[in-house]
Short mmCIF file of C-alpha atoms in Angstrom, two decimals:
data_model
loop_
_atom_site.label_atom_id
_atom_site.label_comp_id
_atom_site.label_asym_id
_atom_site.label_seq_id
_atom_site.Cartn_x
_atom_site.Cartn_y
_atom_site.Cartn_z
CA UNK V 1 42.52 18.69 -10.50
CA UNK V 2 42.16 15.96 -7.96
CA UNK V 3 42.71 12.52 -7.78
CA UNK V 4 40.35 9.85 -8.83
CA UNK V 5 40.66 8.54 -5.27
CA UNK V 6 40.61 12.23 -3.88
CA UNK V 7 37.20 12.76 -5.69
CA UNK V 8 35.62 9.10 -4.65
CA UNK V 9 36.21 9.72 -1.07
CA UNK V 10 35.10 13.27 -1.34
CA UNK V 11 31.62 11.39 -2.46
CA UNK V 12 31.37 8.82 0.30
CA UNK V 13 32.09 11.53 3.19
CA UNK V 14 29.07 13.62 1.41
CA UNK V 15 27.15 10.80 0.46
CA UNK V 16 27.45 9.08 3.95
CA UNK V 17 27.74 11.69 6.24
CA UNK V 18 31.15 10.44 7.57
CA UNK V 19 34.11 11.80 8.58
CA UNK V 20 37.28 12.06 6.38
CA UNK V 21 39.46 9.91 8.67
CA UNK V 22 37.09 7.40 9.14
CA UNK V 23 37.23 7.00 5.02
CA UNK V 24 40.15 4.37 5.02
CA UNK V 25 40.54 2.82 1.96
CA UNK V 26 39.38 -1.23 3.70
CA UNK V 27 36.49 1.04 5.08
CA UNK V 28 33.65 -1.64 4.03
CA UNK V 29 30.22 1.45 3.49
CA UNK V 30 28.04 -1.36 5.06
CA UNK V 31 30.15 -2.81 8.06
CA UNK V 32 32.56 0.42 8.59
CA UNK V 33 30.62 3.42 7.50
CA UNK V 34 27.09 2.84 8.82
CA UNK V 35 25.43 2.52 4.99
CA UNK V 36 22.40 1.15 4.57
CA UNK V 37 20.86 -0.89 0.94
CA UNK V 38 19.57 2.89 -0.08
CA UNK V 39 23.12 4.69 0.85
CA UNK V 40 25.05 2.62 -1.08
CA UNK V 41 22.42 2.52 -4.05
CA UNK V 42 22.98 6.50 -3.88
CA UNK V 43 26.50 5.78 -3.45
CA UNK V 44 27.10 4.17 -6.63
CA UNK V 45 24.65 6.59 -8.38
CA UNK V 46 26.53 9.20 -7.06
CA UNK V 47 30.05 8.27 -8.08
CA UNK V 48 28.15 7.72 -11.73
CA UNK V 49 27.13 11.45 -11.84
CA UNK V 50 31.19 12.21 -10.90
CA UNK V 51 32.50 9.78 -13.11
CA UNK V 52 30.19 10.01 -15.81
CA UNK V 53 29.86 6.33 -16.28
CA UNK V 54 27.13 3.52 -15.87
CA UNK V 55 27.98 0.80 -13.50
CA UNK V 56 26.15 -2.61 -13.99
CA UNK V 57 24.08 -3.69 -11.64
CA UNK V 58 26.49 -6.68 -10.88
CA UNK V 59 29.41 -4.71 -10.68
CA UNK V 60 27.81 -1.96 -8.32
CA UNK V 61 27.29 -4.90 -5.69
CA UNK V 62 30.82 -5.61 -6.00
CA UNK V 63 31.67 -2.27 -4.77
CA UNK V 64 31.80 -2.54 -1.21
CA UNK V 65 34.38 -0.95 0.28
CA UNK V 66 36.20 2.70 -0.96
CA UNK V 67 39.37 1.06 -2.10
CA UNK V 68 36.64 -1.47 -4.32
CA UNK V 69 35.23 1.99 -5.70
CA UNK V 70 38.54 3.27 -6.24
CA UNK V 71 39.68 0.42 -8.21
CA UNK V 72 36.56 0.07 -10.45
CA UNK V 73 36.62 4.30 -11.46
CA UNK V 74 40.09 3.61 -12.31
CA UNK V 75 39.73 0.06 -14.56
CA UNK V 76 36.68 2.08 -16.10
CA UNK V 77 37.86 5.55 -16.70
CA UNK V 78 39.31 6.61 -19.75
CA UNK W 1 -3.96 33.16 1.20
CA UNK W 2 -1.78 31.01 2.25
CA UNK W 3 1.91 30.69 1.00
CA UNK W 4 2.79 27.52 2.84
CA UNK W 5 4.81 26.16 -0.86
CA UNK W 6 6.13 29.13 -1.60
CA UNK W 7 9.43 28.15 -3.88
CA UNK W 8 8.52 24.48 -4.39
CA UNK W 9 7.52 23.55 -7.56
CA UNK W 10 4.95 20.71 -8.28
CA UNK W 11 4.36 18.39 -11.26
CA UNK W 12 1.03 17.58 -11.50
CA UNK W 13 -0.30 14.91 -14.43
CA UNK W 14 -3.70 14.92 -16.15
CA UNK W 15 -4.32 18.84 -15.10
CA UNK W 16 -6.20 19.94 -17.74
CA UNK W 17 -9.39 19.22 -16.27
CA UNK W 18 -11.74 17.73 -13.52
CA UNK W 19 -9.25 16.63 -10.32
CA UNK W 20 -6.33 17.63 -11.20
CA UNK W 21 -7.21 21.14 -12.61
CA UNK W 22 -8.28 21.19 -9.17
CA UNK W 23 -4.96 20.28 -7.70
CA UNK W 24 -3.01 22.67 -9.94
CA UNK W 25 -5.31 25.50 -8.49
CA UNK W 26 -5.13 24.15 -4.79
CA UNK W 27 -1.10 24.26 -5.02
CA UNK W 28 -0.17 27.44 -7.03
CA UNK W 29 -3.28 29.39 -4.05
CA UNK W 30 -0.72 27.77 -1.21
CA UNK W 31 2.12 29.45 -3.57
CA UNK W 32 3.88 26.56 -5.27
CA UNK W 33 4.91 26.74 -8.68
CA UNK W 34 3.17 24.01 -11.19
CA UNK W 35 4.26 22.18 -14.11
CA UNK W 36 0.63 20.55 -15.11
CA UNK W 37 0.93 17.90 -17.87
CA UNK W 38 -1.35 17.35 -20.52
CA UNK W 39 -1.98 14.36 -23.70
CA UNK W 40 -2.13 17.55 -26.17
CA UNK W 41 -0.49 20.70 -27.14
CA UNK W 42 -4.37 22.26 -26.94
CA UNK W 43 -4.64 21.12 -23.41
CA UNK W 44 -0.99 22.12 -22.55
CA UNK W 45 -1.89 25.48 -23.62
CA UNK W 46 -5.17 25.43 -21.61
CA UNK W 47 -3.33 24.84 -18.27
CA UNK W 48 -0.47 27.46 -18.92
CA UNK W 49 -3.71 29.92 -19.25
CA UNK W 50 -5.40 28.92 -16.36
CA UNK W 51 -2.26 28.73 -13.99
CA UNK W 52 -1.29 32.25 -14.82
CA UNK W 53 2.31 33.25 -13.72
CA UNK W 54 2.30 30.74 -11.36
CA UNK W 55 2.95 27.83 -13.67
CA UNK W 56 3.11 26.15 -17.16
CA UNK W 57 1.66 23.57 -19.07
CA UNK W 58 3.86 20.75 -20.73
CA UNK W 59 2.61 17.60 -23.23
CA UNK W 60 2.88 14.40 -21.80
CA UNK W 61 1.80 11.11 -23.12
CA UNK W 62 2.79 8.87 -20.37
CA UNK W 63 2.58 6.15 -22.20
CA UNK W 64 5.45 7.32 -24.76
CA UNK W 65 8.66 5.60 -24.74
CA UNK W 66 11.22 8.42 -23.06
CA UNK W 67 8.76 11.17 -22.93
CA UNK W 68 9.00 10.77 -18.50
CA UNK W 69 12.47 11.48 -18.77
CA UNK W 70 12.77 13.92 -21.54
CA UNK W 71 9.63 16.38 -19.55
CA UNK W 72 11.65 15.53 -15.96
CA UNK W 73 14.74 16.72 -17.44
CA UNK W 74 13.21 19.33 -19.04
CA UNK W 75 11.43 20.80 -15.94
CA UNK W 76 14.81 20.10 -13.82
CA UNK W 77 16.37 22.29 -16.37
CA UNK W 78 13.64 25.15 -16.16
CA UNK W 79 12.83 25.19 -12.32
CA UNK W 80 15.89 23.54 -10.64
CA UNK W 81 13.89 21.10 -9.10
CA UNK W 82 10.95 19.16 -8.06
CA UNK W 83 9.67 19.83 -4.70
CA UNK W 84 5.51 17.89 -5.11
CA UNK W 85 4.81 15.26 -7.78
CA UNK W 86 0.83 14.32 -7.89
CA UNK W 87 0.48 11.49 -9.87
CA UNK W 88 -3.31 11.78 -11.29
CA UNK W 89 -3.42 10.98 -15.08
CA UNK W 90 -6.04 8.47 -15.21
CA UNK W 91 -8.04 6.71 -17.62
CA UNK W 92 -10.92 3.69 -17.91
CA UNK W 93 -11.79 1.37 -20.37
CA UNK W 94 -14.50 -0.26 -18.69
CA UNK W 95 -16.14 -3.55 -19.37
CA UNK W 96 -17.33 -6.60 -17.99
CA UNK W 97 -14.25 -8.92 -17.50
CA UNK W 98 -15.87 -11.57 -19.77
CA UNK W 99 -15.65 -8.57 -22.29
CA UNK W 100 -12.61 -6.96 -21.78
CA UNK W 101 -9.83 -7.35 -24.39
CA UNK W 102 -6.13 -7.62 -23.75
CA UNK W 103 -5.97 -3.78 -25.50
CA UNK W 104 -8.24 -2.69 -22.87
CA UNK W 105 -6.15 -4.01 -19.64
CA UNK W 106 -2.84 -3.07 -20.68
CA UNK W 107 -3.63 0.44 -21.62
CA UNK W 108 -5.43 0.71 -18.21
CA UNK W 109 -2.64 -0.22 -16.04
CA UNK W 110 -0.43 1.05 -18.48
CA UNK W 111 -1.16 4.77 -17.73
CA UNK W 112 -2.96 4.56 -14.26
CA UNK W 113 0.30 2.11 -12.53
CA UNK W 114 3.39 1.82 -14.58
CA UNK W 115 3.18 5.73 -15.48
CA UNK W 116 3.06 6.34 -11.96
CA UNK W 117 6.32 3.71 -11.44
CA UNK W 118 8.17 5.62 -14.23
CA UNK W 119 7.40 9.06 -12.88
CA UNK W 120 8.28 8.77 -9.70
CA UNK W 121 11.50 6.77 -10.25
CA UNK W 122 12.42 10.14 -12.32
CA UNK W 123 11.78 12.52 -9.65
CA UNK W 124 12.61 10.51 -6.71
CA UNK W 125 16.36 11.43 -6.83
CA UNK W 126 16.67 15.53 -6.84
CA UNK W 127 13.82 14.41 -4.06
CA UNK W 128 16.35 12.03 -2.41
CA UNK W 129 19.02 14.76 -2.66
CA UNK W 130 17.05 17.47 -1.50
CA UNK W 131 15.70 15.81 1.66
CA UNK W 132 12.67 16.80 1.03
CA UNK W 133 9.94 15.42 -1.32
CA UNK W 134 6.32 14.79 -1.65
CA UNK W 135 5.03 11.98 -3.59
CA UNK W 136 0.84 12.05 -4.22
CA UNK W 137 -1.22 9.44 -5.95
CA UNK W 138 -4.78 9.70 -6.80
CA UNK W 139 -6.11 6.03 -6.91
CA UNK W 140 -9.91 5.71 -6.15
CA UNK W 141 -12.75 3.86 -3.56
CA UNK W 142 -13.11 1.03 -6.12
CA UNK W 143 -9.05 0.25 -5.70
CA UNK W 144 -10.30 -0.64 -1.92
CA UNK W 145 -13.65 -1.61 -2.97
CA UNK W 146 -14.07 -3.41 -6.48
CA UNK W 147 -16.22 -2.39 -8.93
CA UNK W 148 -18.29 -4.15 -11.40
CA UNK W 149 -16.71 -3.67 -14.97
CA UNK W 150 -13.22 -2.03 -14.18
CA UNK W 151 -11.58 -4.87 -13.20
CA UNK W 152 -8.75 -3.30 -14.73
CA UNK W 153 -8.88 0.09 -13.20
CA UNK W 154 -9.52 -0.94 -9.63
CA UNK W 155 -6.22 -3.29 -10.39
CA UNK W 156 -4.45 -0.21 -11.22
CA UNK W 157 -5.81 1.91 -8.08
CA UNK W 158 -5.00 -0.98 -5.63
CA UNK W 159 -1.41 -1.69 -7.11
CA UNK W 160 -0.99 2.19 -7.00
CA UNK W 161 -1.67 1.60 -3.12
CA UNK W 162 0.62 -1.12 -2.41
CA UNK W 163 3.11 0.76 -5.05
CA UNK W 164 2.94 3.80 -2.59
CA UNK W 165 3.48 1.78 0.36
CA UNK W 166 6.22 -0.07 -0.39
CA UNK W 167 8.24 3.44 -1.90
CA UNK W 168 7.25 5.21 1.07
CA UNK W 169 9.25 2.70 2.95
CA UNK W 170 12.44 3.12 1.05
CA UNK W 171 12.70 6.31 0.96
CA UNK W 172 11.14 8.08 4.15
CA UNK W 173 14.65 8.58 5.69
CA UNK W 174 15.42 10.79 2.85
CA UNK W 175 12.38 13.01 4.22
CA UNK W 176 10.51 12.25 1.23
CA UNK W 177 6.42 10.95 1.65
CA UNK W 178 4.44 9.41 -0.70
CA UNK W 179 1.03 8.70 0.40
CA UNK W 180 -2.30 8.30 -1.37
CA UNK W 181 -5.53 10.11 -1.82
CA UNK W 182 -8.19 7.90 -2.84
CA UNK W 183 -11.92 9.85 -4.14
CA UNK W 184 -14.77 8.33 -3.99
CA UNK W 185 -17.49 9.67 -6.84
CA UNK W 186 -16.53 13.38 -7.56
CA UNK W 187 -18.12 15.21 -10.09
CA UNK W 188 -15.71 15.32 -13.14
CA UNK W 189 -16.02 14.42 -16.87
CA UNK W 190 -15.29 10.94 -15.71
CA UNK W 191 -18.31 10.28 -13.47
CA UNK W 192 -20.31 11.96 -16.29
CA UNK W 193 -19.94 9.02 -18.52
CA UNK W 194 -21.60 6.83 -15.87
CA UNK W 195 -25.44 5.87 -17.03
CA UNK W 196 -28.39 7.47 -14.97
CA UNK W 197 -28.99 3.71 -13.89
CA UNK W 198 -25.50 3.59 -12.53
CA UNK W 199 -25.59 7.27 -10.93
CA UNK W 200 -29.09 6.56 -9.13
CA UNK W 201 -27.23 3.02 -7.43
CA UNK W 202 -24.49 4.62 -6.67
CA UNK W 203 -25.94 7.69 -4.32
CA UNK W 204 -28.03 5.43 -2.52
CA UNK W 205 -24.35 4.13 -1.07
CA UNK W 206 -23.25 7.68 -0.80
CA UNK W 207 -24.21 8.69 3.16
CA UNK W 208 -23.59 11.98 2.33
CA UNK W 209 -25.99 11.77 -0.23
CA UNK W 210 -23.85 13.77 -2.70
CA UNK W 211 -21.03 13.56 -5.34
CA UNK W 212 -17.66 15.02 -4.28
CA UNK W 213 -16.58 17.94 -5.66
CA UNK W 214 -12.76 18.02 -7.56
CA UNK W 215 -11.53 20.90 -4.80
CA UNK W 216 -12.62 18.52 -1.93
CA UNK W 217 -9.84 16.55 -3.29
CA UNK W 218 -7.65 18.42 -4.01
CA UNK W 219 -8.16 19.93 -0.09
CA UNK W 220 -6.46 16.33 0.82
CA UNK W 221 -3.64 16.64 -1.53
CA UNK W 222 -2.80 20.20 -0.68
CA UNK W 223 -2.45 19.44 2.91
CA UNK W 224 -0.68 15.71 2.44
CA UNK W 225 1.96 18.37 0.10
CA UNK W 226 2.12 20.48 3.20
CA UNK W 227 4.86 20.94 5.71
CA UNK W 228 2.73 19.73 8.32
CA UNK W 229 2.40 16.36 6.59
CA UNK W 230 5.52 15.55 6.63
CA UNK W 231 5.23 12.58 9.34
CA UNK W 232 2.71 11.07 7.18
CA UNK W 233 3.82 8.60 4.86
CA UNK W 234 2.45 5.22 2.96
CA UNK W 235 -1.25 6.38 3.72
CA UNK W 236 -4.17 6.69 2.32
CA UNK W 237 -6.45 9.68 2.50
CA UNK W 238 -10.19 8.08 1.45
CA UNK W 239 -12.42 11.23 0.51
CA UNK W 240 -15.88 9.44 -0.57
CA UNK W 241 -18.73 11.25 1.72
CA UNK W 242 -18.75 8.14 3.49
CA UNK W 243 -19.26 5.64 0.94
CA UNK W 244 -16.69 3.57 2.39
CA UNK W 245 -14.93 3.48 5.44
CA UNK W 246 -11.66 1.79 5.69
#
């Protein structure tokens, strides 16, 4: 079983296209990873499917970077 | 015949009859698979007979609370996907606006424009996924135009124009198109409820001197579902016999 942060980063390299070592966890999806308004809409949908959870709208634009992703699956998972 | 959408399946609303029987037909000839949606279990049953092999018909009443989601689901479930959404359930409640009660507007743009806003936010992400989508609506000349007494419906058609726009520019990175394909008069059960008075006005503005035929529509959307489309997006396909050129 991976890691919650194994699995998030697995979904940002798919999601985004990038490669694995450019997935630091201060990697900001807009500024770092080349994400545009729709990739990181998908993003957060995507990471929803994995984590079966609903993020907020409010929260989701909160998530900008993978550690920020990281941290909210973990707060929110059970 | 042509097997151009061979393996991609298409949801098509309002096929039991008129245009979008015709659309059905067009799709499952170029080999697609088709999920046509009817507002009764009797019509449902009529498309599944016509379609053959090639397809199914499902009950929708797009108006429904949850019913978009349940039949997307449902299909997703069935056919693994949706390749070719054609958004064509229509209705009118026509009347002069000085006539027209509240009832009669909000059922209007309730099934011609926030249907069409529902349906395709359900498809749009296995489309997203995939890469590959096509997104069809059938507005009308009168969205462009304006018609006496469907103030209402030519609200709906225009809105489903600047609706189709404005998707087609968030998603056409994802390779997915959504363009328009707006009929002029076509014969259908629709056009028959138009009086003699209103027929005999409206050729005269027809250069064609005809009404359209329901296949020379759905000749527009078959080729906007095509691969050879695919640079076309947030367009609209006017088929009127020259009744107005835009």
């Amino acid at each position: 079983m991976s890691t919650i942060e194994e699995r998030v980063k697995k979904i940002v390299i798919e999601q985004l296209g990038v490669k694995e070592e450019e997935v630091k966890p201060e990697a900001s999806f807009e500024n770092d990873l080349g994400a545009d308004s729709l990739d990181t809409v998908e993003l957060v949908m995507a990471l929803e499917e994995e984590f079966e959870t609903e993020i907020p709208d409010e929260e989701a634009e909160k998530i900008r970077t993978v550690q920020a992703a990281i941290d909210y699956i973990n707060k929110h998972s059970a | 015949m042509s097997s151009s959408l061979s393996g991609q399946i298409a949801l098509v609303t309002g096929a039991t009859r008129g245009i979008g029987k015709a659309i059905a037909e067009n799709l499952v000839a170029a080999g697609a698979t088709v999920v046509g949606t009817a507002t009764s279990e009797k019509g449902a049953a009529a498309i599944s007979e016509y379609l053959g092999e090639q397809g199914t018909g499902k009950v929708l009443n797009v108006t429904e609370a949850g019913a978009i989601d349940t039949l997307v689901a449902e299909i997703q479930k069935e056919f693994g996907k949706i390749d070719i959404l054609v958004n064509n359930a229509g209705i009118t409640r026509d009347n002069l606006l000085m006539r027209m009660k509240d009832d009669e507007w909000d059922q209007v743009i309730e099934t011609n424009l926030t249907a069409v806003f529902k349906i395709s936010k359900a498809v749009m992400r296995g489309m997203m996924k995939n890469r590959h989508g096509r997104i069809i609506n059938i507005g009308s000349v009168v969205g462009t135009t304006g018609n006496p007494g469907q103030a209402n419906y030519c609200a709906a058609k225009a809105g489903l124009i600047g609706f189709s726009k404005a998707l087609a520019k968030e998603i056409a990175s994802r390779g997915v198109t959504v363009n328009s394909v707006a009929p002029g008069f076509i014969d259908t059960d629709m056009t028959k409820a138009l009086t003699d008075e209103q027929r005999e006005r409206i050729f005269d503005t027809i250069p064609a001197g005809r009404l359209g035929r329901p296949e020379e529509i759905a000749a527009a959307v078959g080729f906007l579902a095509s691969a050879g489309a695919a640079y076309i997006t947030g367009e609209t396909i006017h088929v009127n016999g020259g009744m107005s050129m835009v």
